[in-house]
Amino acid sequence: MSSESVLDRVLGDRYALESVLGEGGMATVYLARDQLLGRQVAVKLFNSAGIGNAGRQETEIGVLGSLNHHGLVNLFDAGLDEPVPGQTRRYLVMEFVRGMDLSTRMKLGAISPRHIAEIAFDIAEALEYVHANGVIHRDVKPSNILLVDYGNGAPRARAKLSDFGIALGEDSERLTREGSTTGTAAYLSPEQVAGARVTAASDVYALGLVILECFTRKVEYPGGVIESAVARVSRNPVIPPSLPDNWRALLGAMTARKPGNRPQPRELVASLRQIVMAESARHKDVSTALLPATDIATDDAIRSAYMDTFPDAALDRVTALASRLLGAPIAVVSVLDSDRIWLKSHVGSEVEQILQGLDLTTPGPLPQQTIVIEDTLANSQTVDNPRVVGPVGIRFFAGVPLHRDGRDVIGTLSVLDTKPHTVSEVDIVNLEDLAALVEAQLDSRREQRRATGEHPTAPDSVA
């Protein structure tokens, strides 16, 4: 039966097939509705041919049935479908992951080092869990890594590992003969290429190649099985010298030719956790080049008056009001320090960390006037911005400059959303009034700290 011909059928008197999500040689994945629980699910309907395929279907059902982790596409149910008498096909019912796979995401444009670290950390945690449960995935690749869109505008790119069709469990029948290999050619470990014993280290190697591809946006060992295998034997992966030392060291270890030289799953998770923290703290899009060259030292002293202890309660109320005013989920006060951007966000610390550098229009100086972009995808200045086309997916931006003593721009009051907005002139005036309240709060804080000697006194010409 064709994949389209089974649409509108109900499997197991419960799962109504609605559309095709993807097709492969062994199975077709459908979007379906669980009529009992009223939710969308993904149904993987296997082809019926082949004893070997039946064995792999049993393997996937057995492996997925034994696992449950936030970094995996979890199994809900399994059953048999009999479209015609005497012909049966197995199916799996799994959680429906809304979003795109990593392979598709890489084709859309560059991924920031922070998001690469977060994706890698999620998959490393999933691998640590499956390895601890005696399972080896054996096919870690970009198309098997799903980036979850929870539909709530969350900027964090959560990742899940999918497709355990060729995984090996402790009790699984080994379906490949000694000296043969299974997996996707471009991501096979050296021991998989050689047909040798596969261990958890093989998954670590494959993830290393996936991370490297996220940075370079090209497959490290392209081509067919033979071409890819020869390249892997003849040379180590080329790790860009431009990457920070921590990334270079970790990728070099993950892709070591000898399995014993690769990090253990727990060590890998710990290393990636440290890299996520480092990338979160790394200065992004901010340098002294953003400041007037003749006033850098002066502005450093003045901006220190605003840092470290924001008037939290007052700014919380302003950002909350700005969010309600424009009906958008994110409102942020950002103030430019000499080496970083300080943020006070209405929706919490995670947004504060991720939305570093909120000016969507240019990497240059801070905006000197109010900017409203009702639809970032329809604006030539923002249509290619990573925060628009990337995992954050900002579609609406309104920013009002914040001034020191009514003169120099020191930051922005911004309102953002993941869907377009229409803004009236009254809305803009109200937002500018809120920005004036923020300026008053910051100036009051500066004067208070100056009076108590908590910061350097700036020259009179700019104080």
Coordinates of C-alpha atoms in Angstrom, one line a residue:
M1 CA 0.0 0.0 0.0
S2 CA 1.3 3.5 -0.7
S3 CA 1.9 5.9 2.1
E4 CA -1.0 8.1 0.9
S5 CA -3.5 5.3 0.7
V6 CA -3.5 4.6 4.4
L7 CA -4.3 8.2 5.4
D8 CA -7.5 8.6 7.3
R9 CA -7.2 5.1 8.6
V10 CA -7.3 4.4 12.3
L11 CA -4.7 2.0 13.7
G12 CA -5.6 0.0 16.7
D13 CA -9.0 1.7 16.9
R14 CA -7.2 4.7 18.3
Y15 CA -4.6 6.4 16.1
A16 CA -6.0 8.3 13.1
L17 CA -3.4 8.9 10.5
E18 CA -3.4 12.5 9.2
S19 CA -0.4 13.2 7.0
V20 CA 3.1 11.9 6.1
L21 CA 6.0 13.3 8.1
G22 CA 8.7 11.3 6.4
E23 CA 9.5 8.1 4.4
G24 CA 12.4 5.7 4.4
G25 CA 13.3 2.3 3.1
M26 CA 12.1 0.5 6.2
A27 CA 9.1 2.6 7.4
T28 CA 6.9 5.7 6.9
V29 CA 6.3 8.1 9.8
Y30 CA 2.8 9.7 10.0
L31 CA 1.4 12.5 12.0
A32 CA -1.6 11.0 13.8
R33 CA -4.2 11.9 16.4
D34 CA -4.6 9.8 19.5
Q35 CA -8.4 9.7 19.7
L36 CA -8.4 8.4 23.2
L37 CA -6.2 11.2 24.7
G38 CA -6.9 13.8 22.1
R39 CA -3.2 14.6 21.3
Q40 CA -1.0 14.5 18.3
V41 CA 1.5 11.6 18.0
A42 CA 4.0 10.3 15.5
V43 CA 3.2 6.8 14.1
K44 CA 6.1 4.8 12.5
L45 CA 4.5 2.2 10.3
F46 CA 7.0 -0.4 9.1
N47 CA 7.1 -2.1 5.8
S48 CA 6.2 -5.7 6.0
A49 CA 9.0 -7.3 3.8
G50 CA 12.0 -9.1 5.0
I51 CA 13.1 -11.3 7.9
G52 CA 16.0 -8.9 8.6
N53 CA 13.6 -6.0 8.8
A54 CA 11.4 -7.9 11.2
G55 CA 14.4 -8.4 13.5
R56 CA 15.3 -4.7 13.4
Q57 CA 11.7 -3.8 14.2
E58 CA 11.8 -6.0 17.2
T59 CA 15.1 -4.4 18.2
E60 CA 13.7 -0.9 18.0
I61 CA 10.6 -1.8 19.9
G62 CA 12.6 -3.5 22.6
V63 CA 15.1 -0.7 22.9
L64 CA 12.6 2.1 23.0
G65 CA 10.3 0.3 25.3
S66 CA 13.1 0.1 27.9
L67 CA 14.1 3.8 27.8
N68 CA 12.5 7.1 29.0
H69 CA 14.5 10.3 29.0
H70 CA 13.9 14.0 28.2
G71 CA 16.6 13.8 25.5
L72 CA 14.9 11.0 23.6
V73 CA 11.9 10.7 21.4
N74 CA 9.9 8.4 23.7
L75 CA 7.7 5.5 22.8
F76 CA 4.1 5.5 23.9
D77 CA 2.6 2.4 22.3
A78 CA 3.2 -0.4 19.7
G79 CA 0.9 -2.6 17.7
L80 CA 0.1 -4.6 14.6
D81 CA -1.8 -3.3 11.6
E82 CA -3.6 -5.7 9.2
P83 CA -4.6 -3.7 6.1
V84 CA -5.6 -6.8 4.3
P85 CA -6.2 -10.4 5.6
G86 CA -2.9 -12.2 6.1
Q87 CA -0.7 -9.1 5.8
T88 CA 0.4 -7.5 9.0
R89 CA 2.7 -4.6 9.7
R90 CA 4.1 -3.4 13.0
Y91 CA 3.8 0.2 14.1
L92 CA 5.2 2.4 16.9
V93 CA 3.5 5.3 18.5
M94 CA 5.9 7.9 19.6
E95 CA 5.7 11.5 21.0
F96 CA 5.3 14.0 18.2
V97 CA 8.2 16.4 18.2
R98 CA 7.3 19.8 16.7
G99 CA 10.3 21.4 15.1
M100 CA 13.0 20.5 12.6
D101 CA 15.9 18.2 12.6
L102 CA 19.5 19.4 12.9
S103 CA 20.3 18.7 9.3
T104 CA 17.5 21.0 8.1
R105 CA 18.5 23.6 10.6
M106 CA 22.1 23.7 9.4
K107 CA 20.9 24.4 5.8
L108 CA 19.1 27.6 7.0
G109 CA 22.3 29.3 8.2
A110 CA 25.0 29.5 10.8
I111 CA 24.2 28.3 14.4
S112 CA 25.8 30.3 17.3
P113 CA 28.4 28.5 19.4
R114 CA 26.2 28.8 22.4
H115 CA 23.3 26.9 20.6
I116 CA 25.7 24.3 19.3
A117 CA 26.9 23.7 22.9
E118 CA 23.3 23.4 24.1
I119 CA 22.4 21.0 21.4
A120 CA 25.5 18.9 22.0
F121 CA 24.9 18.9 25.7
D122 CA 21.4 17.6 25.3
I123 CA 22.4 14.8 23.0
A124 CA 25.4 13.9 25.2
E125 CA 23.0 13.6 28.2
A126 CA 20.8 11.3 26.2
L127 CA 23.7 9.2 25.2
E128 CA 25.0 9.0 28.7
Y129 CA 21.5 7.7 29.7
V130 CA 21.2 5.1 26.9
H131 CA 24.8 3.9 27.4
A132 CA 24.2 3.5 31.1
N133 CA 21.2 1.3 30.1
G134 CA 23.3 -0.9 27.9
V135 CA 22.2 0.6 24.6
I136 CA 24.4 1.9 21.8
H137 CA 22.6 4.0 19.2
R138 CA 25.1 3.4 16.3
D139 CA 23.5 6.1 14.0
V140 CA 24.0 9.5 15.6
K141 CA 23.7 12.0 12.7
P142 CA 22.1 15.4 12.2
S143 CA 18.9 14.0 10.7
N144 CA 18.4 11.9 13.8
I145 CA 18.7 14.9 16.1
L146 CA 15.4 16.8 16.5
L147 CA 15.2 20.5 17.7
V148 CA 12.1 20.9 19.7
D149 CA 9.7 23.8 19.2
Y150 CA 7.4 23.9 22.2
G151 CA 5.3 26.7 20.7
N152 CA 5.9 29.0 23.6
G153 CA 8.6 31.2 22.0
A154 CA 11.3 29.7 24.2
P155 CA 14.7 30.6 22.8
R156 CA 16.5 27.5 24.2
A157 CA 17.1 25.0 21.4
R158 CA 16.3 21.7 23.1
A159 CA 17.4 18.6 21.3
K160 CA 16.1 15.0 21.2
L161 CA 17.8 11.9 19.8
S162 CA 15.6 9.8 17.6
D163 CA 15.6 6.6 15.5
F164 CA 16.9 3.6 17.4
G165 CA 16.3 1.2 14.4
I166 CA 19.9 -0.1 14.4
A167 CA 20.7 0.3 18.0
L168 CA 22.2 -2.5 20.0
G169 CA 21.0 -3.4 23.5
E170 CA 22.5 -5.8 26.0
D171 CA 19.8 -8.4 25.1
S172 CA 19.5 -7.5 21.4
E173 CA 20.3 -10.0 18.6
R174 CA 23.3 -8.7 16.7
L175 CA 22.0 -8.5 13.2
T176 CA 25.3 -7.7 11.5
R177 CA 27.9 -10.3 10.9
E178 CA 31.4 -10.0 12.2
G179 CA 33.4 -7.9 9.8
S180 CA 30.3 -6.0 8.5
T181 CA 29.0 -2.6 9.6
T182 CA 25.8 -0.7 10.1
G183 CA 25.2 3.0 10.2
T184 CA 25.4 6.1 8.0
A185 CA 28.7 6.3 6.1
A186 CA 29.6 9.9 6.9
Y187 CA 29.3 9.4 10.7
L188 CA 30.8 6.0 11.2
S189 CA 33.6 5.6 13.7
P190 CA 36.9 4.0 12.6
E191 CA 35.9 0.8 14.4
Q192 CA 32.6 0.7 12.6
V193 CA 34.3 1.2 9.3
A194 CA 36.6 -1.8 10.1
G195 CA 33.7 -3.9 11.2
A196 CA 35.2 -4.2 14.7
R197 CA 33.3 -4.3 18.0
V198 CA 31.1 -1.3 18.5
T199 CA 30.9 0.4 21.9
A200 CA 29.6 3.6 23.4
A201 CA 32.7 5.3 22.1
S202 CA 31.4 4.9 18.6
D203 CA 28.4 7.2 19.5
V204 CA 30.8 9.7 21.0
Y205 CA 32.8 9.8 17.8
A206 CA 29.7 10.3 15.7
L207 CA 28.5 13.1 17.9
G208 CA 32.0 14.7 17.5
L209 CA 31.5 14.8 13.7
V210 CA 28.0 16.2 14.1
I211 CA 29.3 19.0 16.4
L212 CA 32.1 19.8 13.9
E213 CA 29.6 19.9 11.1
C214 CA 27.5 22.5 13.0
F215 CA 30.6 24.8 13.0
T216 CA 31.8 24.2 9.5
R217 CA 28.4 23.5 7.9
K218 CA 29.9 20.8 5.7
V219 CA 30.1 17.0 6.1
E220 CA 33.7 16.1 7.2
Y221 CA 33.7 12.7 5.4
P222 CA 31.3 13.0 2.4
G223 CA 30.7 10.4 -0.3
G224 CA 29.7 6.8 -0.4
V225 CA 30.7 4.1 2.1
I226 CA 34.1 3.4 0.4
E227 CA 35.0 7.0 -0.3
S228 CA 34.0 8.1 3.2
A229 CA 35.8 5.1 4.9
V230 CA 39.1 5.7 3.0
A231 CA 39.0 9.4 3.9
R232 CA 38.5 8.6 7.6
V233 CA 41.4 6.1 7.6
S234 CA 43.8 8.5 5.7
R235 CA 43.2 11.6 7.8
N236 CA 41.8 13.0 11.1
P237 CA 39.0 15.4 11.0
V238 CA 40.0 19.0 10.3
I239 CA 39.1 21.1 13.3
P240 CA 39.1 24.8 12.4
P241 CA 42.0 26.7 14.2
S242 CA 39.6 29.6 14.7
L243 CA 37.6 27.6 17.3
P244 CA 38.3 28.3 21.0
D245 CA 40.8 26.0 22.7
N246 CA 38.1 24.2 24.8
W247 CA 36.1 23.3 21.6
R248 CA 39.3 22.2 19.8
A249 CA 40.4 20.0 22.6
L250 CA 37.0 18.4 23.1
L251 CA 36.4 17.7 19.4
G252 CA 39.9 16.3 19.0
A253 CA 39.3 13.9 21.9
M254 CA 35.8 12.9 20.7
T255 CA 37.2 12.0 17.2
A256 CA 40.3 10.2 18.4
R257 CA 40.9 7.1 16.2
K258 CA 41.3 4.8 19.2
P259 CA 38.0 4.4 21.1
G260 CA 39.9 4.3 24.5
N261 CA 41.2 7.8 23.9
R262 CA 37.7 9.3 23.6
P263 CA 35.9 10.8 26.7
Q264 CA 33.6 8.6 28.6
P265 CA 29.9 9.6 28.4
R266 CA 29.9 11.2 31.9
E267 CA 33.1 13.1 31.1
L268 CA 31.6 14.3 27.8
V269 CA 28.5 15.6 29.6
A270 CA 30.7 17.4 32.2
S271 CA 32.9 19.0 29.5
L272 CA 29.9 20.2 27.5
R273 CA 28.3 21.6 30.6
Q274 CA 31.4 23.7 31.1
I275 CA 31.4 24.9 27.5
V276 CA 27.7 25.9 27.7
M277 CA 28.6 28.0 30.7
A278 CA 31.6 29.5 28.9
E279 CA 29.6 30.3 25.8
S280 CA 26.9 31.9 27.9
A281 CA 29.4 34.2 29.6
R282 CA 31.4 34.9 26.4
H283 CA 31.1 38.5 25.2
K284 CA 28.9 38.5 22.1
D285 CA 28.7 41.4 19.6
V286 CA 30.0 43.8 22.1
S287 CA 33.4 45.4 22.2
T288 CA 35.0 48.8 22.8
A289 CA 34.5 49.4 19.1
L290 CA 30.9 50.1 19.9
L291 CA 31.9 53.1 22.0
P292 CA 33.1 56.5 20.7
A293 CA 36.9 56.1 20.5
T294 CA 37.6 59.3 22.3
D295 CA 35.3 58.6 25.3
I296 CA 36.0 55.0 26.1
A297 CA 37.7 55.6 29.5
T298 CA 35.1 58.2 30.5
D299 CA 32.2 56.0 29.5
D300 CA 33.7 53.0 31.4
A301 CA 33.6 55.0 34.6
I302 CA 30.1 56.3 34.0
R303 CA 28.6 53.0 33.0
S304 CA 30.0 51.3 36.1
A305 CA 27.5 53.5 38.0
Y306 CA 24.6 51.5 36.5
M307 CA 26.1 48.0 36.8
D308 CA 25.9 45.2 39.4
T309 CA 22.8 46.4 41.4
F310 CA 19.9 47.3 39.1
P311 CA 16.8 48.7 40.9
D312 CA 15.1 45.3 40.5
A313 CA 11.6 46.0 41.7
A314 CA 11.2 49.2 39.6
L315 CA 12.6 47.7 36.4
D316 CA 10.6 44.5 36.9
R317 CA 7.4 46.6 36.8
V318 CA 8.5 48.6 33.8
T319 CA 9.4 45.5 31.7
A320 CA 6.2 43.8 32.8
L321 CA 4.2 46.9 31.8
A322 CA 6.0 47.1 28.4
S323 CA 5.2 43.5 27.7
R324 CA 1.5 44.0 28.5
L325 CA 1.4 47.2 26.5
L326 CA 2.4 45.6 23.3
G327 CA 1.0 42.1 24.0
A328 CA 4.5 40.5 23.6
P329 CA 6.1 37.9 25.8
I330 CA 9.5 39.4 26.1
A331 CA 10.5 42.9 27.4
V332 CA 14.1 43.7 28.3
V333 CA 16.2 46.6 29.6
S334 CA 19.7 46.3 28.2
V335 CA 22.6 48.6 29.3
L336 CA 25.9 48.6 27.5
D337 CA 29.0 48.2 29.7
S338 CA 32.5 48.5 28.5
D339 CA 32.8 44.8 27.8
R340 CA 29.3 43.3 27.9
I341 CA 25.6 44.0 27.8
W342 CA 23.7 43.9 31.1
L343 CA 20.1 42.9 30.9
K344 CA 17.0 43.0 33.1
S345 CA 14.2 40.9 31.6
H346 CA 10.5 40.5 32.3
V347 CA 10.5 36.8 31.5
G348 CA 13.5 35.6 33.5
S349 CA 17.2 34.8 33.6
E350 CA 17.3 32.4 30.7
V351 CA 16.2 35.1 28.3
E352 CA 18.6 37.5 29.9
Q353 CA 21.4 35.1 29.0
I354 CA 20.4 34.2 25.5
L355 CA 19.3 37.6 24.1
Q356 CA 22.7 39.1 24.4
G357 CA 23.0 42.1 22.0
L358 CA 19.4 43.0 21.2
D359 CA 19.9 45.5 18.3
L360 CA 18.6 43.5 15.3
T361 CA 19.4 46.2 12.8
T362 CA 23.1 46.4 12.8
P363 CA 26.2 45.2 14.7
G364 CA 27.3 48.8 14.9
P365 CA 26.6 51.5 17.6
L366 CA 23.5 51.5 19.8
P367 CA 20.4 52.9 18.0
Q368 CA 20.0 56.6 18.5
Q369 CA 16.2 56.6 17.9
T370 CA 13.2 54.4 18.4
I371 CA 13.1 51.4 16.1
V372 CA 10.0 49.3 15.4
I373 CA 10.1 46.3 13.1
E374 CA 6.6 44.8 12.9
D375 CA 7.7 41.8 10.9
T376 CA 11.5 41.0 10.8
L377 CA 11.1 38.6 7.9
A378 CA 9.6 41.4 5.8
N379 CA 12.5 43.8 6.7
S380 CA 15.6 43.8 4.5
Q381 CA 17.8 44.7 7.5
T382 CA 16.7 41.8 9.6
V383 CA 15.6 39.0 7.3
D384 CA 19.0 37.3 7.5
N385 CA 19.7 38.1 11.2
P386 CA 20.6 34.9 13.2
R387 CA 18.1 35.8 15.9
V388 CA 15.4 35.9 13.2
V389 CA 16.2 32.8 11.2
G390 CA 17.8 30.9 14.0
P391 CA 16.3 29.0 17.0
V392 CA 15.3 32.2 18.8
G393 CA 13.0 33.1 15.8
I394 CA 12.3 36.8 16.7
R395 CA 9.6 38.2 14.4
F396 CA 8.8 41.5 16.1
F397 CA 11.1 44.0 17.6
A398 CA 10.5 47.4 19.2
G399 CA 13.4 49.3 20.8
V400 CA 13.7 52.7 22.5
P401 CA 17.1 54.1 23.3
L402 CA 18.0 54.8 26.9
H403 CA 20.0 58.0 27.6
R404 CA 22.3 59.1 30.4
D405 CA 21.1 62.5 31.6
G406 CA 19.1 62.9 28.4
R407 CA 22.2 62.8 26.3
D408 CA 24.4 59.8 25.5
V409 CA 22.7 56.5 24.6
I410 CA 23.6 53.8 27.1
G411 CA 21.1 51.1 26.3
T412 CA 17.7 50.0 25.0
L413 CA 14.3 49.2 26.3
S414 CA 13.2 46.4 23.9
V415 CA 10.0 44.4 23.4
L416 CA 10.2 41.2 21.3
D417 CA 7.9 38.4 20.1
T418 CA 8.1 35.3 17.9
K419 CA 5.2 36.5 15.9
P420 CA 4.6 39.7 13.9
H421 CA 2.8 42.7 15.5
T422 CA 1.1 45.9 14.4
V423 CA 2.0 48.9 16.5
S424 CA 0.2 52.2 16.7
E425 CA 1.7 55.6 17.3
V426 CA 0.1 55.7 20.7
D427 CA 1.9 52.4 21.6
I428 CA 5.2 53.9 20.6
V429 CA 4.7 57.1 22.6
N430 CA 3.7 54.9 25.6
L431 CA 6.8 52.8 25.2
E432 CA 9.0 55.9 25.0
D433 CA 7.4 57.1 28.3
L434 CA 8.4 53.8 29.9
A435 CA 11.9 54.3 28.6
A436 CA 12.0 57.7 30.3
L437 CA 11.0 56.0 33.6
V438 CA 13.9 53.5 33.2
E439 CA 16.3 56.4 32.5
A440 CA 15.1 58.1 35.7
Q441 CA 15.7 55.0 37.7
L442 CA 19.2 54.4 36.3
D443 CA 20.1 58.1 36.8
S444 CA 18.8 57.9 40.4
R445 CA 20.8 54.8 41.0
R446 CA 24.0 56.4 39.6
E447 CA 23.6 59.5 41.8
Q448 CA 23.0 57.4 44.9
R449 CA 26.1 55.3 44.3
R450 CA 28.1 58.5 43.6
A451 CA 27.0 60.0 46.9
T452 CA 28.0 56.9 48.8
G453 CA 31.3 56.6 47.0
E454 CA 30.4 53.2 45.4
H455 CA 31.8 54.2 42.0
P456 CA 34.3 56.6 40.4
T457 CA 33.3 60.1 39.9
A458 CA 33.1 61.0 36.2
P459 CA 34.5 64.2 34.8
D460 CA 32.1 67.2 34.9
S461 CA 32.0 67.4 31.2
V462 CA 30.2 64.1 30.9
A463 CA 28.8 63.5 34.4

